Coordinates of C-alpha atoms in Angstrom, one line a residue:
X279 CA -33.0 -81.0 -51.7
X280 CA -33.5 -79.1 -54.8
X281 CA -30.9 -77.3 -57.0
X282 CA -30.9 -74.5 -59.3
X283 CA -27.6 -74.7 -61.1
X284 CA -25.7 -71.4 -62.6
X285 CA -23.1 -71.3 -65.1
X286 CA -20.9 -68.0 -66.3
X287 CA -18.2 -67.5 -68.2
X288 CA -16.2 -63.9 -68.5
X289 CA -15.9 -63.7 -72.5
X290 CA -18.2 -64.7 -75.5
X291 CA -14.8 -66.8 -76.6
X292 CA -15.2 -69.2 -73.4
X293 CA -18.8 -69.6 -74.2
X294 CA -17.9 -70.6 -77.5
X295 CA -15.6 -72.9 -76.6
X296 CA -18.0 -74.1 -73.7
X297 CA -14.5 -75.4 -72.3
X298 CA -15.6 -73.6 -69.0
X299 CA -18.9 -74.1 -69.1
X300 CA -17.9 -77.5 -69.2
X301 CA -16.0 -77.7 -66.2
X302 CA -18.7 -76.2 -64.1
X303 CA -21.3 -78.6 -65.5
X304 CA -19.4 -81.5 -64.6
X305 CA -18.3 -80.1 -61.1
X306 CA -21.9 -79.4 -60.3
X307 CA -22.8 -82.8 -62.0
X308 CA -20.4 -84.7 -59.6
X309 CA -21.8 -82.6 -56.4
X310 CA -25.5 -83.3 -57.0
X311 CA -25.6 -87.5 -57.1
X312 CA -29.0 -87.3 -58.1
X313 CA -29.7 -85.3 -61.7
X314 CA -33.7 -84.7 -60.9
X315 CA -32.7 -82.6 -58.0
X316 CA -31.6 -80.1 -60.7
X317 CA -34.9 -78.2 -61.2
X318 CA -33.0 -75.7 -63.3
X319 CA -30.1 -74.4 -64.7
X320 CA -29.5 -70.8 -66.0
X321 CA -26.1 -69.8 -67.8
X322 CA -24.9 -66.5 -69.4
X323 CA -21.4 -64.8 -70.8
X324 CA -20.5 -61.8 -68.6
X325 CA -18.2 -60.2 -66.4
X326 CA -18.1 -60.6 -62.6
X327 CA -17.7 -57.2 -62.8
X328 CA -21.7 -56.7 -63.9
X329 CA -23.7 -57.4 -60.5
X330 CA -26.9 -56.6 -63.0
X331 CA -26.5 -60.2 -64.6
X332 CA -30.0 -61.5 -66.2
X333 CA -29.6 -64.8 -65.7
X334 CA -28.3 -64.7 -62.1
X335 CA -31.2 -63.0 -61.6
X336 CA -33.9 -65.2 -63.0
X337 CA -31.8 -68.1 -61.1
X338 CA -32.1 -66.4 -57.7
X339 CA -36.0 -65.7 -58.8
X340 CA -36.4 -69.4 -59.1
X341 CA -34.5 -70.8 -56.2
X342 CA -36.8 -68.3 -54.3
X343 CA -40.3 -69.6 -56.7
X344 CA -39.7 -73.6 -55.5
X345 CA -37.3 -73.2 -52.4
X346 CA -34.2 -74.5 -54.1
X347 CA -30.7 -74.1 -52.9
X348 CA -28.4 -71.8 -56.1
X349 CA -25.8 -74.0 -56.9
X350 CA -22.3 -72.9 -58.3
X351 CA -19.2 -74.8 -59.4
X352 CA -17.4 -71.8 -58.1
X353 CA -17.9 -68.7 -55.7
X354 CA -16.1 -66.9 -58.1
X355 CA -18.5 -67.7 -60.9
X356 CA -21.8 -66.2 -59.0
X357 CA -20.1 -63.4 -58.3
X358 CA -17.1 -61.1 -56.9
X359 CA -18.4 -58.4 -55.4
X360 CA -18.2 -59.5 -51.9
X361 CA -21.6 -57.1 -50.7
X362 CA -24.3 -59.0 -53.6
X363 CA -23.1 -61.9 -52.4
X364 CA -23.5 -61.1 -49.2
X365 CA -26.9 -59.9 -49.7
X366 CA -28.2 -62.8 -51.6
X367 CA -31.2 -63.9 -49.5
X368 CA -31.2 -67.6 -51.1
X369 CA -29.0 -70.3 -50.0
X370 CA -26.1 -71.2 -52.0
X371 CA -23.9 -74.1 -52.5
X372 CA -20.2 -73.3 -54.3
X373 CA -19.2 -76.5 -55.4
X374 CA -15.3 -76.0 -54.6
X375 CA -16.3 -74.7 -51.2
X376 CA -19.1 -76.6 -49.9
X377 CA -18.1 -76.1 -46.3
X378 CA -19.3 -72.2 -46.3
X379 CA -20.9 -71.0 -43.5
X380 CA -22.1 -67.5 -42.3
X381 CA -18.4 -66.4 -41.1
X382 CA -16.7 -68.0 -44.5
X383 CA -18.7 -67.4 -47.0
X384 CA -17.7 -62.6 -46.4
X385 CA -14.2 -64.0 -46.0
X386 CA -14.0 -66.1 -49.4
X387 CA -16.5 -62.4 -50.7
X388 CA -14.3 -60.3 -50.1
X389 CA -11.1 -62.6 -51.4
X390 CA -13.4 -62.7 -54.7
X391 CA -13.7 -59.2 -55.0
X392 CA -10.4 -58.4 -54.3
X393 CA -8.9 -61.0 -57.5
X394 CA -11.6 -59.1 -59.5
X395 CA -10.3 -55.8 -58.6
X396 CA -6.4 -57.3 -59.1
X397 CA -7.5 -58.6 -62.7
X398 CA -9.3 -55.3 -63.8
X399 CA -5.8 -53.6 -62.6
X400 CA -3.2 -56.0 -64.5
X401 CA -5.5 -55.7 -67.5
X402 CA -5.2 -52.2 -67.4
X403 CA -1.6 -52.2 -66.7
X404 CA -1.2 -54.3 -69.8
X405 CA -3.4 -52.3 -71.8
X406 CA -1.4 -49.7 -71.3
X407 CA 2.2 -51.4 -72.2
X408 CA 1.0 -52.5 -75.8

């Protein structure tokens, strides 16, 4: 099986610190035993907010080009709007939830989305305390 990895992080300071980024390279590292079944790896700073994401793009463009699976450390990192992930017509493999299936993987959307839409909300609120 081939793999096209993707990496985000949320604010130019985690992708400086590549702390993150980290992480998810060693979670996807410890899910694929065999490195050459990485074909290619795409990673950008952004906000799950921002469906219109570049480098998800050009991932999901190659996964398509060789018919590789799109591999992410995390659900949460491809995306949380439950609907694009929904309508992603590539397979995927989250590494923290490999066991996905059709039924799962709108459930675990939709739980996405909805932390997305609680952290835009307490940001707000705090925004609005200072």
């Amino acid at each position: 099986m081939l793999y096209v990895a993707y990496y985000r992080v949320s604010t130019p300071k985690q992708g400086e610190s590549g702390l993150s980024l980290a992480a998810q390279q060693a979670a996807v590292r410890s899910y694929v035993p065999d490195p050459a079944a990485i074909v290619a790896t795409f990673q950008e700073v952004e906000s799950s907010k921002n469906n219109g994401r570049p480098e998800l793009a050009k991932a999901v463009v190659e996964c398509r080009r060789l018919g590789a699976t799109l591999l992410v450390a995390k659900l949460d990192r491809m995306s949380r709007d439950a609907a694009y992930i929904l309508r992603l017509d590539v397979p995927f493999v989250a590494v923290d939830m490999p066991e996905l299936n059709t039924l799962t993987k709108g459930i675990f959307a939709s739980l996405a989305q909805q932390e997305r839409e609680l952290i835009s909300k307490r940001t707000q609120e705090a925004l609005v305390a200072k």
